[in-house]
CSV table of N, CA, C and O in Angstrom, one decimal:
chain,number,residue,atom,x,y,z
A,1189,VAL,N,-8.1,11.7,11.3
A,1189,VAL,CA,-7.2,11.0,12.1
A,1189,VAL,C,-5.8,11.3,11.6
A,1189,VAL,O,-5.5,11.2,10.4
A,1190,SER,N,-4.9,11.5,12.5
A,1190,SER,CA,-3.5,11.7,12.1
A,1190,SER,C,-2.7,10.4,12.2
A,1190,SER,O,-2.6,9.8,13.2
A,1191,PRO,N,-2.3,9.9,11.0
A,1191,PRO,CA,-1.7,8.6,10.9
A,1191,PRO,C,-0.3,8.6,11.6
A,1191,PRO,O,0.4,9.6,11.4
A,1192,VAL,N,0.1,7.6,12.3
A,1192,VAL,CA,1.4,7.5,12.9
A,1192,VAL,C,2.2,6.6,11.9
A,1192,VAL,O,1.7,5.5,11.5
A,1193,ASN,N,3.4,7.0,11.6
A,1193,ASN,CA,4.2,6.2,10.7
A,1193,ASN,C,3.6,5.9,9.4
A,1193,ASN,O,3.6,4.9,8.8
A,1194,GLY,N,2.8,6.9,8.9
A,1194,GLY,CA,2.1,6.7,7.6
A,1194,GLY,C,3.0,6.7,6.4
A,1194,GLY,O,4.1,7.0,6.4
A,1195,LEU,N,2.4,6.2,5.3
A,1195,LEU,CA,3.1,6.2,4.0
A,1195,LEU,C,3.2,7.6,3.4
A,1195,LEU,O,2.2,8.3,3.5
A,1196,LEU,N,4.3,7.9,2.9
A,1196,LEU,CA,4.5,9.2,2.2
A,1196,LEU,C,4.5,9.0,0.7
A,1196,LEU,O,5.1,8.0,0.2
A,1197,TRP,N,3.8,9.9,0.0
A,1197,TRP,CA,3.6,9.8,-1.5
A,1197,TRP,C,4.5,10.8,-2.1
A,1197,TRP,O,4.6,11.9,-1.6
A,1198,GLY,N,4.9,10.5,-3.3
A,1198,GLY,CA,5.6,11.5,-4.2
A,1198,GLY,C,4.6,12.4,-4.8
A,1198,GLY,O,3.4,12.3,-4.7
A,1199,TYR,N,5.1,13.3,-5.6
A,1199,TYR,CA,4.2,14.3,-6.4
A,1199,TYR,C,3.6,13.5,-7.5
A,1199,TYR,O,4.2,12.6,-8.2
A,1200,SER,N,2.3,13.8,-7.7
A,1200,SER,CA,1.6,13.1,-8.8
A,1200,SER,C,1.6,14.0,-10.1
A,1200,SER,O,1.7,15.2,-10.0
A,1201,ALA,N,1.5,13.3,-11.2
A,1201,ALA,CA,1.5,13.9,-12.5
A,1201,ALA,C,0.7,13.1,-13.4
A,1201,ALA,O,0.9,11.9,-13.5
A,1202,GLY,N,-0.3,13.7,-14.1
A,1202,GLY,CA,-1.1,13.0,-15.1
A,1202,GLY,C,-1.9,11.8,-14.5
A,1202,GLY,O,-2.1,10.8,-15.2
A,1203,GLY,N,-2.3,11.9,-13.3
A,1203,GLY,CA,-3.1,10.9,-12.6
A,1203,GLY,C,-2.3,9.7,-12.1
A,1203,GLY,O,-2.8,8.7,-11.7
A,1204,ILE,N,-1.0,9.9,-12.0
A,1204,ILE,CA,-0.1,8.8,-11.5
A,1204,ILE,C,0.4,9.2,-10.2
A,1204,ILE,O,1.0,10.2,-10.0
A,1205,LEU,N,0.2,8.3,-9.2
A,1205,LEU,CA,0.6,8.5,-7.8
A,1205,LEU,C,1.7,7.5,-7.5
A,1205,LEU,O,1.5,6.3,-7.8
A,1206,VAL,N,2.8,7.9,-7.0
A,1206,VAL,CA,4.0,7.0,-6.7
A,1206,VAL,C,4.4,7.1,-5.3
A,1206,VAL,O,4.2,8.1,-4.6
A,1207,LYS,N,5.1,6.1,-4.8
A,1207,LYS,CA,5.7,6.0,-3.5
A,1207,LYS,C,6.8,7.1,-3.5
A,1207,LYS,O,7.5,7.4,-4.5
A,1208,LYS,N,6.9,7.9,-2.4
A,1208,LYS,CA,7.9,8.9,-2.3
A,1208,LYS,C,9.3,8.3,-2.4
A,1208,LYS,O,9.6,7.4,-1.7
A,1209,PRO,N,10.1,8.9,-3.4
A,1209,PRO,CA,11.4,8.4,-3.5
A,1209,PRO,C,12.2,8.5,-2.2
A,1209,PRO,O,12.1,9.5,-1.5
A,1210,GLY,N,13.0,7.5,-1.9
A,1210,GLY,CA,13.8,7.5,-0.7
A,1210,GLY,C,13.1,7.0,0.5
A,1210,GLY,O,13.8,6.7,1.5
A,1211,GLN,N,11.8,7.0,0.6
A,1211,GLN,CA,11.1,6.5,1.7
A,1211,GLN,C,11.0,4.9,1.7
A,1211,GLN,O,10.7,4.4,0.6
A,1212,VAL,N,11.3,4.3,2.8
A,1212,VAL,CA,11.3,2.8,2.9
A,1212,VAL,C,9.9,2.4,3.4
A,1212,VAL,O,9.5,2.8,4.4
A,1213,TRP,N,9.3,1.6,2.6
A,1213,TRP,CA,8.0,1.0,3.0
A,1213,TRP,C,8.3,-0.5,3.3
A,1213,TRP,O,8.7,-1.2,2.4
A,1214,LYS,N,8.1,-0.9,4.5
A,1214,LYS,CA,8.3,-2.3,4.9
A,1214,LYS,C,7.5,-2.7,6.1
A,1214,LYS,O,7.0,-1.8,6.8
A,1215,GLY,N,7.3,-4.0,6.2
A,1215,GLY,CA,6.6,-4.5,7.4
A,1215,GLY,C,7.0,-5.9,7.7
A,1215,GLY,O,7.7,-6.5,6.9
A,1216,THR,N,6.7,-6.4,8.8
A,1216,THR,CA,7.0,-7.7,9.2
A,1216,THR,C,5.8,-8.6,9.2
A,1216,THR,O,4.9,-8.4,10.0
A,1217,PRO,N,5.8,-9.6,8.3
A,1217,PRO,CA,4.6,-10.5,8.2
A,1217,PRO,C,4.3,-11.3,9.5
A,1217,PRO,O,5.3,-11.7,10.2
A,1218,VAL,N,3.1,-11.6,9.7
A,1218,VAL,CA,2.6,-12.5,10.8
A,1218,VAL,C,2.1,-13.8,10.2
A,1218,VAL,O,1.7,-14.6,11.0
A,1219,ALA,N,2.1,-13.9,8.9
A,1219,ALA,CA,1.6,-15.2,8.3
A,1219,ALA,C,2.5,-15.4,7.0
A,1219,ALA,O,3.0,-14.5,6.4
A,1220,ALA,N,2.7,-16.7,6.7
A,1220,ALA,CA,3.5,-17.0,5.5
A,1220,ALA,C,2.7,-17.2,4.3
A,1220,ALA,O,1.5,-17.5,4.4
A,1221,GLY,N,3.3,-17.1,3.1
A,1221,GLY,CA,2.6,-17.4,1.9
A,1221,GLY,C,3.2,-16.6,0.7
A,1221,GLY,O,4.4,-16.2,0.8
A,1222,THR,N,2.4,-16.4,-0.3
A,1222,THR,CA,2.8,-15.6,-1.5
A,1222,THR,C,2.0,-14.4,-1.6
A,1222,THR,O,0.8,-14.5,-1.7
A,1223,ALA,N,2.6,-13.2,-1.6
A,1223,ALA,CA,1.9,-12.0,-1.8
A,1223,ALA,C,1.4,-11.8,-3.2
A,1223,ALA,O,2.2,-12.1,-4.1
A,1224,GLY,N,0.2,-11.5,-3.4
A,1224,GLY,CA,-0.4,-11.3,-4.7
A,1224,GLY,C,-1.4,-10.2,-4.8
A,1224,GLY,O,-1.8,-9.8,-5.9
A,1225,TRP,N,-1.8,-9.7,-3.6
A,1225,TRP,CA,-2.9,-8.7,-3.6
A,1225,TRP,C,-2.6,-7.8,-2.4
A,1225,TRP,O,-2.1,-8.2,-1.4
A,1226,PHE,N,-3.0,-6.5,-2.5
A,1226,PHE,CA,-2.9,-5.6,-1.4
A,1226,PHE,C,-4.1,-4.7,-1.3
A,1226,PHE,O,-4.9,-4.6,-2.2
A,1227,ARG,N,-4.3,-4.1,-0.1
A,1227,ARG,CA,-5.3,-3.1,0.2
A,1227,ARG,C,-4.7,-2.0,1.0
A,1227,ARG,O,-4.1,-2.2,2.0
A,1228,ILE,N,-5.0,-0.8,0.5
A,1228,ILE,CA,-4.6,0.4,1.3
A,1228,ILE,C,-6.0,1.0,1.8
A,1228,ILE,O,-6.9,1.1,1.0
A,1229,GLU,N,-6.0,1.2,3.1
A,1229,GLU,CA,-7.3,1.7,3.7
A,1229,GLU,C,-7.0,3.0,4.3
A,1229,GLU,O,-6.0,3.2,5.0
A,1230,ALA,N,-7.9,4.0,4.2
A,1230,ALA,CA,-7.8,5.3,4.9
A,1230,ALA,C,-7.7,5.1,6.4
A,1230,ALA,O,-8.3,4.2,7.0
A,1231,SER,N,-7.0,6.0,7.0
A,1231,SER,CA,-6.9,6.1,8.4
A,1231,SER,C,-8.3,6.4,9.0
A,1231,SER,O,-8.9,7.3,8.6
A,1232,VAL,N,-8.7,5.6,10.0
A,1232,VAL,CA,-10.0,5.9,10.7
A,1232,VAL,C,-9.7,5.9,12.2
A,1232,VAL,O,-8.8,5.3,12.7
A,1233,SER,N,-10.6,6.5,12.9
A,1233,SER,CA,-10.5,6.7,14.4
A,1233,SER,C,-11.4,5.8,15.2
A,1233,SER,O,-11.5,5.9,16.4
A,1234,ASP,N,-12.0,4.8,14.5
A,1234,ASP,CA,-13.0,4.0,15.3
A,1234,ASP,C,-12.5,2.6,15.6
A,1234,ASP,O,-13.3,1.7,15.9
A,1235,ALA,N,-11.2,2.4,15.6
A,1235,ALA,CA,-10.6,1.1,16.0
A,1235,ALA,C,-11.2,-0.1,15.2
A,1235,ALA,O,-11.4,-1.2,15.7
A,1236,GLY,N,-11.5,0.1,13.9
A,1236,GLY,CA,-12.0,-1.0,13.1
A,1236,GLY,C,-13.5,-1.1,12.9
A,1236,GLY,O,-13.9,-1.9,12.1
A,1237,GLY,N,-14.3,-0.4,13.7
A,1237,GLY,CA,-15.7,-0.6,13.6
A,1237,GLY,C,-16.3,-0.1,12.3
A,1237,GLY,O,-17.3,-0.7,11.8
A,1238,LEU,N,-15.8,0.9,11.7
A,1238,LEU,CA,-16.4,1.4,10.4
A,1238,LEU,C,-15.6,1.0,9.2
A,1238,LEU,O,-16.1,1.3,8.1
A,1239,ASP,N,-14.4,0.4,9.3
A,1239,ASP,CA,-13.6,0.2,8.2
A,1239,ASP,C,-14.2,-0.9,7.2
A,1239,ASP,O,-13.6,-1.0,6.1
A,1240,SER,N,-15.2,-1.5,7.5
A,1240,SER,CA,-15.9,-2.5,6.6
A,1240,SER,C,-17.0,-1.8,5.8
A,1240,SER,O,-17.6,-2.5,5.0
A,1241,THR,N,-17.3,-0.6,6.1
A,1241,THR,CA,-18.4,0.1,5.4
A,1241,THR,C,-17.9,0.7,4.1
A,1241,THR,O,-16.7,0.8,3.9
A,1242,GLU,N,-18.8,1.1,3.2
A,1242,GLU,CA,-18.5,1.7,1.9
A,1242,GLU,C,-18.0,3.1,2.1
A,1242,GLU,O,-17.5,3.7,1.1
A,1243,SER,N,-18.1,3.7,3.3
A,1243,SER,CA,-17.7,5.1,3.5
A,1243,SER,C,-16.2,5.3,3.7
A,1243,SER,O,-15.7,6.4,3.7
A,1244,ILE,N,-15.5,4.2,3.9
A,1244,ILE,CA,-14.0,4.3,4.1
A,1244,ILE,C,-13.3,4.1,2.8
A,1244,ILE,O,-13.5,3.1,2.1
A,1245,PHE,N,-12.4,5.0,2.4
A,1245,PHE,CA,-11.7,5.0,1.2
A,1245,PHE,C,-10.7,3.8,1.2
A,1245,PHE,O,-10.0,3.6,2.2
A,1246,ARG,N,-10.6,3.0,0.1
A,1246,ARG,CA,-9.7,1.9,0.0
A,1246,ARG,C,-9.3,1.7,-1.4
A,1246,ARG,O,-10.0,2.0,-2.3
A,1247,ILE,N,-8.1,1.2,-1.6
A,1247,ILE,CA,-7.5,0.9,-2.9
A,1247,ILE,C,-7.0,-0.5,-2.9
A,1247,ILE,O,-6.3,-0.9,-1.9
A,1248,ASP,N,-7.4,-1.3,-3.8
A,1248,ASP,CA,-6.9,-2.7,-4.0
A,1248,ASP,C,-6.1,-2.8,-5.3
A,1248,ASP,O,-6.3,-2.1,-6.2
A,1249,GLY,N,-5.1,-3.7,-5.2
A,1249,GLY,CA,-4.3,-3.9,-6.4
A,1249,GLY,C,-3.5,-5.2,-6.3
A,1249,GLY,O,-3.6,-6.0,-5.4
A,1250,THR,N,-2.6,-5.4,-7.3
A,1250,THR,CA,-1.8,-6.6,-7.4
A,1250,THR,C,-0.4,-6.4,-7.0
A,1250,THR,O,0.1,-5.3,-7.0
A,1251,ILE,N,0.2,-7.5,-6.6
A,1251,ILE,CA,1.6,-7.5,-6.1
A,1251,ILE,C,2.4,-8.4,-7.0
A,1251,ILE,O,2.0,-9.5,-7.3
A,1252,ALA,N,3.6,-8.0,-7.4
A,1252,ALA,CA,4.5,-8.9,-8.1
A,1252,ALA,C,6.0,-8.4,-7.9
A,1252,ALA,O,6.2,-7.5,-7.1
A,1253,THR,N,6.9,-9.0,-8.6
A,1253,THR,CA,8.3,-8.5,-8.5
A,1253,THR,C,8.6,-7.4,-9.5
A,1253,THR,O,9.5,-6.7,-9.3
A,1254,SER,N,7.7,-7.3,-10.5
A,1254,SER,CA,7.8,-6.2,-11.5
A,1254,SER,C,6.4,-6.1,-12.2
A,1254,SER,O,5.7,-7.1,-12.3
A,1255,GLY,N,6.1,-5.0,-12.7
A,1255,GLY,CA,4.9,-4.8,-13.6
A,1255,GLY,C,3.6,-4.7,-12.9
A,1255,GLY,O,2.6,-4.6,-13.6
A,1256,SER,N,3.6,-4.7,-11.6
A,1256,SER,CA,2.3,-4.5,-10.9
A,1256,SER,C,2.3,-3.1,-10.2
A,1256,SER,O,3.2,-2.3,-10.3
A,1257,GLU,N,1.1,-2.8,-9.6
A,1257,GLU,CA,1.0,-1.5,-8.9
A,1257,GLU,C,2.0,-1.5,-7.7
A,1257,GLU,O,2.6,-0.5,-7.4
A,1258,LEU,N,2.1,-2.6,-7.0
A,1258,LEU,CA,3.0,-2.7,-5.9
A,1258,LEU,C,4.1,-3.8,-6.2
A,1258,LEU,O,3.7,-5.0,-6.4
A,1259,ASN,N,5.3,-3.4,-6.2
A,1259,ASN,CA,6.4,-4.4,-6.6
A,1259,ASN,C,7.3,-4.6,-5.4
A,1259,ASN,O,7.7,-3.6,-4.7
A,1260,MET,N,7.7,-5.8,-5.1
A,1260,MET,CA,8.6,-6.2,-4.0
A,1260,MET,C,9.7,-7.0,-4.6
A,1260,MET,O,9.5,-7.7,-5.7
A,1261,PRO,N,10.9,-7.0,-4.0
A,1261,PRO,CA,12.0,-7.9,-4.4
A,1261,PRO,C,11.6,-9.4,-4.5
A,1261,PRO,O,12.1,-10.1,-5.4
A,1262,SER,N,10.7,-9.8,-3.6
A,1262,SER,CA,10.3,-11.2,-3.7
A,1262,SER,C,8.8,-11.2,-3.2
A,1262,SER,O,8.5,-10.5,-2.3
A,1263,THR,N,8.0,-12.1,-3.7
A,1263,THR,CA,6.6,-12.2,-3.3
A,1263,THR,C,6.5,-13.3,-2.2
A,1263,THR,O,5.4,-13.5,-1.7
A,1264,ALA,N,7.6,-14.0,-1.9
A,1264,ALA,CA,7.5,-15.0,-0.9
A,1264,ALA,C,7.5,-14.3,0.5
A,1264,ALA,O,8.4,-13.5,0.8
A,1265,VAL,N,6.5,-14.6,1.3
A,1265,VAL,CA,6.3,-14.0,2.6
A,1265,VAL,C,6.7,-15.0,3.6
A,1265,VAL,O,6.1,-16.1,3.7
A,1266,VAL,N,7.7,-14.6,4.5
A,1266,VAL,CA,8.1,-15.5,5.6
A,1266,VAL,C,7.9,-14.8,6.9
A,1266,VAL,O,8.2,-13.6,7.1
A,1267,VAL,N,7.3,-15.5,7.8
A,1267,VAL,CA,6.9,-14.9,9.1
A,1267,VAL,C,8.2,-14.4,9.8
A,1267,VAL,O,9.2,-15.0,9.8
A,1268,GLY,N,8.1,-13.1,10.3
A,1268,GLY,CA,9.2,-12.5,11.0
A,1268,GLY,C,10.3,-11.9,10.2
A,1268,GLY,O,11.2,-11.3,10.7
A,1269,VAL,N,10.2,-12.0,8.8
A,1269,VAL,CA,11.3,-11.5,8.0
A,1269,VAL,C,10.7,-10.3,7.3
A,1269,VAL,O,9.7,-10.3,6.6
A,1270,ASP,N,11.3,-9.1,7.5
A,1270,ASP,CA,10.8,-7.8,6.9
A,1270,ASP,C,10.6,-8.0,5.4
A,1270,ASP,O,11.5,-8.5,4.7
A,1271,GLN,N,9.5,-7.4,4.9
A,1271,GLN,CA,9.2,-7.4,3.5
A,1271,GLN,C,9.3,-5.9,3.1
A,1271,GLN,O,8.6,-5.1,3.7
A,1272,GLU,N,10.0,-5.6,2.1
A,1272,GLU,CA,10.2,-4.2,1.6
A,1272,GLU,C,9.4,-4.0,0.3
A,1272,GLU,O,9.5,-4.9,-0.6
A,1273,ILE,N,8.8,-2.9,0.1
A,1273,ILE,CA,8.1,-2.6,-1.1
A,1273,ILE,C,9.1,-1.7,-1.9
A,1273,ILE,O,9.4,-0.6,-1.5
A,1274,SER,N,9.5,-2.2,-3.0
A,1274,SER,CA,10.5,-1.5,-3.8
A,1274,SER,C,9.9,-0.4,-4.7
A,1274,SER,O,10.5,0.6,-4.9
A,1275,SER,N,8.7,-0.6,-5.2
A,1275,SER,CA,8.0,0.5,-5.9
A,1275,SER,C,6.5,0.4,-5.8
A,1275,SER,O,6.0,-0.7,-5.6
A,1276,PHE,N,5.9,1.5,-6.0
A,1276,PHE,CA,4.4,1.5,-5.9
A,1276,PHE,C,4.0,2.6,-6.9
A,1276,PHE,O,4.4,3.8,-6.8
A,1277,VAL,N,3.2,2.2,-7.9
A,1277,VAL,CA,2.7,3.2,-8.9
A,1277,VAL,C,1.2,2.9,-9.0
A,1277,VAL,O,0.8,1.8,-9.3
A,1278,LEU,N,0.4,4.0,-8.9
A,1278,LEU,CA,-1.1,3.8,-9.0
A,1278,LEU,C,-1.5,4.9,-10.0
A,1278,LEU,O,-1.2,6.1,-9.8
A,1279,THR,N,-2.2,4.5,-11.0
A,1279,THR,CA,-2.8,5.4,-12.0
A,1279,THR,C,-4.3,5.6,-11.7
A,1279,THR,O,-5.0,4.7,-11.6
A,1280,LEU,N,-4.6,6.9,-11.5
A,1280,LEU,CA,-6.0,7.3,-11.2
A,1280,LEU,C,-6.6,7.9,-12.4
A,1280,LEU,O,-5.9,8.7,-13.1
A,1281,PRO,N,-7.9,7.7,-12.6
A,1281,PRO,CA,-8.6,8.4,-13.7
A,1281,PRO,C,-8.5,9.9,-13.5
A,1281,PRO,O,-8.7,10.4,-12.4
A,1282,THR,N,-8.2,10.6,-14.6
A,1282,THR,CA,-8.1,12.1,-14.5
A,1282,THR,C,-9.4,12.8,-14.9
A,1282,THR,O,-9.6,14.0,-14.7
A,1283,ALA,N,-10.4,12.0,-15.4
A,1283,ALA,CA,-11.7,12.6,-15.7
A,1283,ALA,C,-12.8,11.8,-15.3
A,1283,ALA,O,-12.7,10.7,-15.0
């Protein structure tokens, strides 16, 4: 499936995957609260029917203002107010 408005990644080195420098990752929340966990899910073409199976690639991690895989300027989520991801670093096993 060809993702529309997909996330772009920078070059990886030593098993570390980072957000592409200069690309803005943001979204508009539909619920309020405190961000603390994220999930990235592979693009699928079945409109959600298969995304709960083990065959779909997904990554889970933590959210904070610093020191997590996904860092945001604030973890306070307000409905209708854009949330920007300032950095994203994921370390994958190399062996």
